PDB file of C-alpha atoms in Angstrom:
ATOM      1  CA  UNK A   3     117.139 108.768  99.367  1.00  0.00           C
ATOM      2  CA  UNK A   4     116.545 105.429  99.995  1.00  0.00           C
ATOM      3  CA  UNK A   5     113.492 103.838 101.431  1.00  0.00           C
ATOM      4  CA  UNK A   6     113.898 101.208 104.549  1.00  0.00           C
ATOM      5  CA  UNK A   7     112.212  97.781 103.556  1.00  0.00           C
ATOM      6  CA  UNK A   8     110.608  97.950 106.806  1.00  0.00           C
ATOM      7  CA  UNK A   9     108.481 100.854 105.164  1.00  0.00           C
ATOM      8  CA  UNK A  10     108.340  99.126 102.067  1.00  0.00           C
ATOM      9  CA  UNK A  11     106.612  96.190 103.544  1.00  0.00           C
ATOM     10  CA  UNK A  12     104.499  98.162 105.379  1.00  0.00           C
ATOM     11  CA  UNK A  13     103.155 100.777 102.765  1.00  0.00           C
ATOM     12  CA  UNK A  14     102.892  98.594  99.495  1.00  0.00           C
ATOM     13  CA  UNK A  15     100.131  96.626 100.723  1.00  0.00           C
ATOM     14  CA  UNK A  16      97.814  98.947 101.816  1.00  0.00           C
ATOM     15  CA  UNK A  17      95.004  99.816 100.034  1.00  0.00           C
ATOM     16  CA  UNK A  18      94.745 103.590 100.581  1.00  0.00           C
ATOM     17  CA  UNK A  19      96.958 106.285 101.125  1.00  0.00           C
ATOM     18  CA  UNK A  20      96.012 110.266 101.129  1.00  0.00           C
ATOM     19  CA  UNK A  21      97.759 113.023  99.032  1.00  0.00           C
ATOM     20  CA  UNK A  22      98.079 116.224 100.359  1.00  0.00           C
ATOM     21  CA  UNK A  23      98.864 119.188  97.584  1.00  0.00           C
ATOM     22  CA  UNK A  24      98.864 122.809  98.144  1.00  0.00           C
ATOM     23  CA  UNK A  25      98.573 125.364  95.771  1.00  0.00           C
ATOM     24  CA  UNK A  26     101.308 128.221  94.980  1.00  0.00           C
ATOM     25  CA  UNK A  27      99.136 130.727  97.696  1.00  0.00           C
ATOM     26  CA  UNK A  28      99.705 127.512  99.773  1.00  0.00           C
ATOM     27  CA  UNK A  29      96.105 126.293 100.388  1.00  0.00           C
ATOM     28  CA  UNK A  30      96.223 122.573 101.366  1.00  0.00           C
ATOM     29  CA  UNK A  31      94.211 120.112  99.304  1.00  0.00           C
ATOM     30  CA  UNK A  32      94.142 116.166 100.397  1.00  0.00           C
ATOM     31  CA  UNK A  33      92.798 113.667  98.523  1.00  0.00           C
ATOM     32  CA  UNK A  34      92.437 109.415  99.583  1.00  0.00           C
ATOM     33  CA  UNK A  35      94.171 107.409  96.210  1.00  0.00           C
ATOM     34  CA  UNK A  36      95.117 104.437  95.536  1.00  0.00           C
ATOM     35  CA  UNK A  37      98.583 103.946  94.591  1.00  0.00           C
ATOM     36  CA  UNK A  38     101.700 101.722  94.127  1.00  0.00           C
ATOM     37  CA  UNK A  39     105.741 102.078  95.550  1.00  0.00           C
ATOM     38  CA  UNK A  40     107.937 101.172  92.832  1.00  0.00           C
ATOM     39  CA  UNK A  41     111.761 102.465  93.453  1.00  0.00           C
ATOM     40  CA  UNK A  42     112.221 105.166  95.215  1.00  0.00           C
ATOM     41  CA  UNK A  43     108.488 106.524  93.558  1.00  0.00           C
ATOM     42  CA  UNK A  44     104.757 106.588  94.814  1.00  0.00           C
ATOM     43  CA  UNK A  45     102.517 106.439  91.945  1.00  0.00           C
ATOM     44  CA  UNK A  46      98.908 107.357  92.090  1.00  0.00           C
ATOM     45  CA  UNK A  47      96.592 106.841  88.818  1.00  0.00           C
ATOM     46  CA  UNK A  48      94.322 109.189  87.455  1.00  0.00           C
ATOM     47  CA  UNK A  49      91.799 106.261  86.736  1.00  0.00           C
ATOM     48  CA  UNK A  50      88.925 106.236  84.793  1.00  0.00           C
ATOM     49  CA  UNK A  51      86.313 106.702  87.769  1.00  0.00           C
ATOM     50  CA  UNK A  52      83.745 109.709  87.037  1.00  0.00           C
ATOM     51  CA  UNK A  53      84.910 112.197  87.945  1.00  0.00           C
ATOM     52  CA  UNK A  54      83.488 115.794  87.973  1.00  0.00           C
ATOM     53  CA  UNK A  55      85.936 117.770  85.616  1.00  0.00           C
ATOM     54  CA  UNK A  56      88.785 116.263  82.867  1.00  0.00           C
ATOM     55  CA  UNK A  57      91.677 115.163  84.960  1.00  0.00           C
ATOM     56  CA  UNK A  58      93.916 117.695  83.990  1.00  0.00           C
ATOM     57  CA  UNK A  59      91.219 120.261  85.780  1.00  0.00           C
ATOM     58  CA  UNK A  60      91.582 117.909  89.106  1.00  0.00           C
ATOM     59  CA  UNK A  61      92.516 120.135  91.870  1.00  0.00           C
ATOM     60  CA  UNK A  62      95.291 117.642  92.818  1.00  0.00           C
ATOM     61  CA  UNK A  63      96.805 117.902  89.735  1.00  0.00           C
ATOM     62  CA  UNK A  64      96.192 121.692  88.914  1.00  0.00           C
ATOM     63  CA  UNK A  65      98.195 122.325  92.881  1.00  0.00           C
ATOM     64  CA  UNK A  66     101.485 119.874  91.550  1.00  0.00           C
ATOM     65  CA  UNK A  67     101.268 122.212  88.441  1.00  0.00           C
ATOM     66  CA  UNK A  68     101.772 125.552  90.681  1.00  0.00           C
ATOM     67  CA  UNK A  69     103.570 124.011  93.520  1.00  0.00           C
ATOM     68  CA  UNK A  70     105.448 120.214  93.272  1.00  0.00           C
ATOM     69  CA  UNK A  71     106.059 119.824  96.731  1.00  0.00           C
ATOM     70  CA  UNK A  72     103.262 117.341  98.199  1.00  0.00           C
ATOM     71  CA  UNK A  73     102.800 115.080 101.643  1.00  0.00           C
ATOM     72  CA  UNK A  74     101.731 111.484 101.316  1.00  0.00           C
ATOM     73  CA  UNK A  75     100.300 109.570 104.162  1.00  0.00           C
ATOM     74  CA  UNK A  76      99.899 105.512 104.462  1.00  0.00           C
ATOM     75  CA  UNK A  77      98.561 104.713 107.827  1.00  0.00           C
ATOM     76  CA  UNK A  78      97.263 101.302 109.673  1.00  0.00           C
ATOM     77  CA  UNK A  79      94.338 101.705 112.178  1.00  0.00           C
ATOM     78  CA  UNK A  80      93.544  99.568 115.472  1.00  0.00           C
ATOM     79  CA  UNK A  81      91.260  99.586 118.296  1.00  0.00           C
ATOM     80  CA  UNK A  82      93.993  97.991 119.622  1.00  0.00           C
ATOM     81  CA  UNK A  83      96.202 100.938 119.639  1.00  0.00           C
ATOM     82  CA  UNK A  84      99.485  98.963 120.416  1.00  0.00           C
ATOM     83  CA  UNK A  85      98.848  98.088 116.590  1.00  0.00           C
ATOM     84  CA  UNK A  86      98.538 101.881 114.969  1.00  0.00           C
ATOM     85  CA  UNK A  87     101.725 103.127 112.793  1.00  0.00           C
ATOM     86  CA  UNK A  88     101.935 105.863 110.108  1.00  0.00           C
ATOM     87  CA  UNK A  89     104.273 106.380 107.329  1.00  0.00           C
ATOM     88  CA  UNK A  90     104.417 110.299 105.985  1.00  0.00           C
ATOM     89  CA  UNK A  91     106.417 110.878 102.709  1.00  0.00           C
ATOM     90  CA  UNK A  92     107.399 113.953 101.399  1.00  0.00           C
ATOM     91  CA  UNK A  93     108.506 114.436  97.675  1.00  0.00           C
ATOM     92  CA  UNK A  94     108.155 115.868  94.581  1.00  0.00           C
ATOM     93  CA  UNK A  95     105.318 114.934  92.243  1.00  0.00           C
ATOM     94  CA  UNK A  96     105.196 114.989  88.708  1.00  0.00           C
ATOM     95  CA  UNK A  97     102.130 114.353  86.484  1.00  0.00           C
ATOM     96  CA  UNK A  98     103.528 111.448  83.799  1.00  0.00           C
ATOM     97  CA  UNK A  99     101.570 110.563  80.635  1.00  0.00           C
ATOM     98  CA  UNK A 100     101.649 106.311  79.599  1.00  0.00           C
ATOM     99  CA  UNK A 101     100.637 107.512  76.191  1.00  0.00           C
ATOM    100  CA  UNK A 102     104.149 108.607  75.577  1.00  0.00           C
ATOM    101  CA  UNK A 103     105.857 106.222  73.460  1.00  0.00           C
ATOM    102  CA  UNK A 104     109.189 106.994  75.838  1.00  0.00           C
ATOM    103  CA  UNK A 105     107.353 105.998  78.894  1.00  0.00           C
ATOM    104  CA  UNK A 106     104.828 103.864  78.079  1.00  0.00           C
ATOM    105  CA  UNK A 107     106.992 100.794  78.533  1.00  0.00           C
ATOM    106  CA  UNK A 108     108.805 101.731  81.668  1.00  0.00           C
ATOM    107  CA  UNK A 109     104.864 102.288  83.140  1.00  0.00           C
ATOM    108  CA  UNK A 110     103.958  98.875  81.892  1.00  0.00           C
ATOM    109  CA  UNK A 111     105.499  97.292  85.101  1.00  0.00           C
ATOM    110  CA  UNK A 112     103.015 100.304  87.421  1.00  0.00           C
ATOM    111  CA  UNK A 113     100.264  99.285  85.397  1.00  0.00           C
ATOM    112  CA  UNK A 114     100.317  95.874  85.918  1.00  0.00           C
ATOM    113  CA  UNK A 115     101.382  96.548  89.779  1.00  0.00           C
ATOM    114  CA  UNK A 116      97.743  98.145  89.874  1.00  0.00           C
ATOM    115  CA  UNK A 117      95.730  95.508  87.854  1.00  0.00           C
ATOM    116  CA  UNK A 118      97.751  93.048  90.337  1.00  0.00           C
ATOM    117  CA  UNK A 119      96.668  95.625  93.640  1.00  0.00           C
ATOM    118  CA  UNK A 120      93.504  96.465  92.677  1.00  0.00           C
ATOM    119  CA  UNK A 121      91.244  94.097  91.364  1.00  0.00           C
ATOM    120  CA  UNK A 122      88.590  96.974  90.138  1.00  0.00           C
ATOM    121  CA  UNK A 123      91.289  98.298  87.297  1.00  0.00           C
ATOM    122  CA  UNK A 124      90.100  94.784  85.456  1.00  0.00           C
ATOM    123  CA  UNK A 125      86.645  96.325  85.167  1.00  0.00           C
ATOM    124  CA  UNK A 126      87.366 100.057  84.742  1.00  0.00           C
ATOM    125  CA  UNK A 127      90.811 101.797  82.946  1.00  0.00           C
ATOM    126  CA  UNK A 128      93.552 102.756  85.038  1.00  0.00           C
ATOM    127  CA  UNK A 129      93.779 105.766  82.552  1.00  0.00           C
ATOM    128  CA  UNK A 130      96.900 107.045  81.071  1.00  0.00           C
ATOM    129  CA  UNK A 131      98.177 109.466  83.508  1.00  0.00           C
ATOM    130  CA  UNK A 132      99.760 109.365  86.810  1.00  0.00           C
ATOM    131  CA  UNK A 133     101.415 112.016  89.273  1.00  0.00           C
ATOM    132  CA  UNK A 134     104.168 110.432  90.348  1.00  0.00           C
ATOM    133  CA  UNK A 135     105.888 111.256  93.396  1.00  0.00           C
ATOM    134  CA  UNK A 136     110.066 110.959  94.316  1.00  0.00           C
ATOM    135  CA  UNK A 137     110.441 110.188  97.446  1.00  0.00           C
ATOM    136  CA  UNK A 138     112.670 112.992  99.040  1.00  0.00           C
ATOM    137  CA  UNK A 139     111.927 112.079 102.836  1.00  0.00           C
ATOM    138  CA  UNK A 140     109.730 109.602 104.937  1.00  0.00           C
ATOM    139  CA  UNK A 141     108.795 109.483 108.265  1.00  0.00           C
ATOM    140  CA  UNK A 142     108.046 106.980 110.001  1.00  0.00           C
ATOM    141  CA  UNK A 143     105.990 105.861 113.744  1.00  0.00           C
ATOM    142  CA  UNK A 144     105.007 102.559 115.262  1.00  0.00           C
ATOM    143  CA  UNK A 145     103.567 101.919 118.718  1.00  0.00           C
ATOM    144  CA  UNK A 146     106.154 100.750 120.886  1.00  0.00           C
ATOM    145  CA  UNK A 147     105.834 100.548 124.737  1.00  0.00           C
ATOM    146  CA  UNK A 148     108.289 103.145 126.188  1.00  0.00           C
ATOM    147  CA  UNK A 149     110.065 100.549 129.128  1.00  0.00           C
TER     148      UNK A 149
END
């Protein structure tokens, strides 16, 4: 599928977007990330902030294991509510290792899209792994006045 540049310039400069998972007895999970578009793929790092367990034992991660199928909302927020629009993507997510000789040059272009994004990945790692997401479907709402 093919994403509309009118979502593309919406989504890839927001800062925050939030992953929902769900586990194979289907118990949602959702989690705010950061992340980058690149193609027709979200990508969301599993950075070096501390976290609680090894990233491999992150819920997130441990749900696309048992179940692939995730949500992924980008949204902008107004009091002015002729302002507010969402963008919901559905997809398939895949956890991708940058260590891999095979793949660590095609990630070398999402890297640098998050050192360039982020400004914090120049004082803590990025890490090595991402869950990547193909975009299968996006949805899409804006404010407009109904006439």
């Amino acid at each position: 599928p093919f994403v509309d540049k009118k979502i593309v310039k919406l989504i890839k400069n927001t800062r925050i977007g939030y992953l929902a998972t769900a586990s194979s007895n289907m118990q949602p999970y959702m989690t705010p990330v950061v992340f980058v578009l690149q193609n027709e793929n979200v990508y969301v790092p599993l950075d070096q902030k501390p976290k609680t367990v090894n990233i491999l034992e992150l819920k997130r991660v441990k749900n696309i294991q048992e179940n692939s199928k995730v949500c992924f909302l980008v949204h902008h927020y107004d009091e002015d509510w002729t302002k507010l629009w969402f963008v919901m993507i559905t997809g398939y997510a895949t956890l991708v290792n940058a260590t891999s000789q095979t793949l660590k040059a095609k990630l070398k272009t999402i890297h640098n899209k998050f050192l360039n994004k982020y400004s914090q990945y120049n004082k803590i790692s990025v890490g090595n792994f991402y869950i990547r997401i193909k975009i299968d479907k996006t949805t899409y709402w804006k404010y407009t006045q109904v006439k």
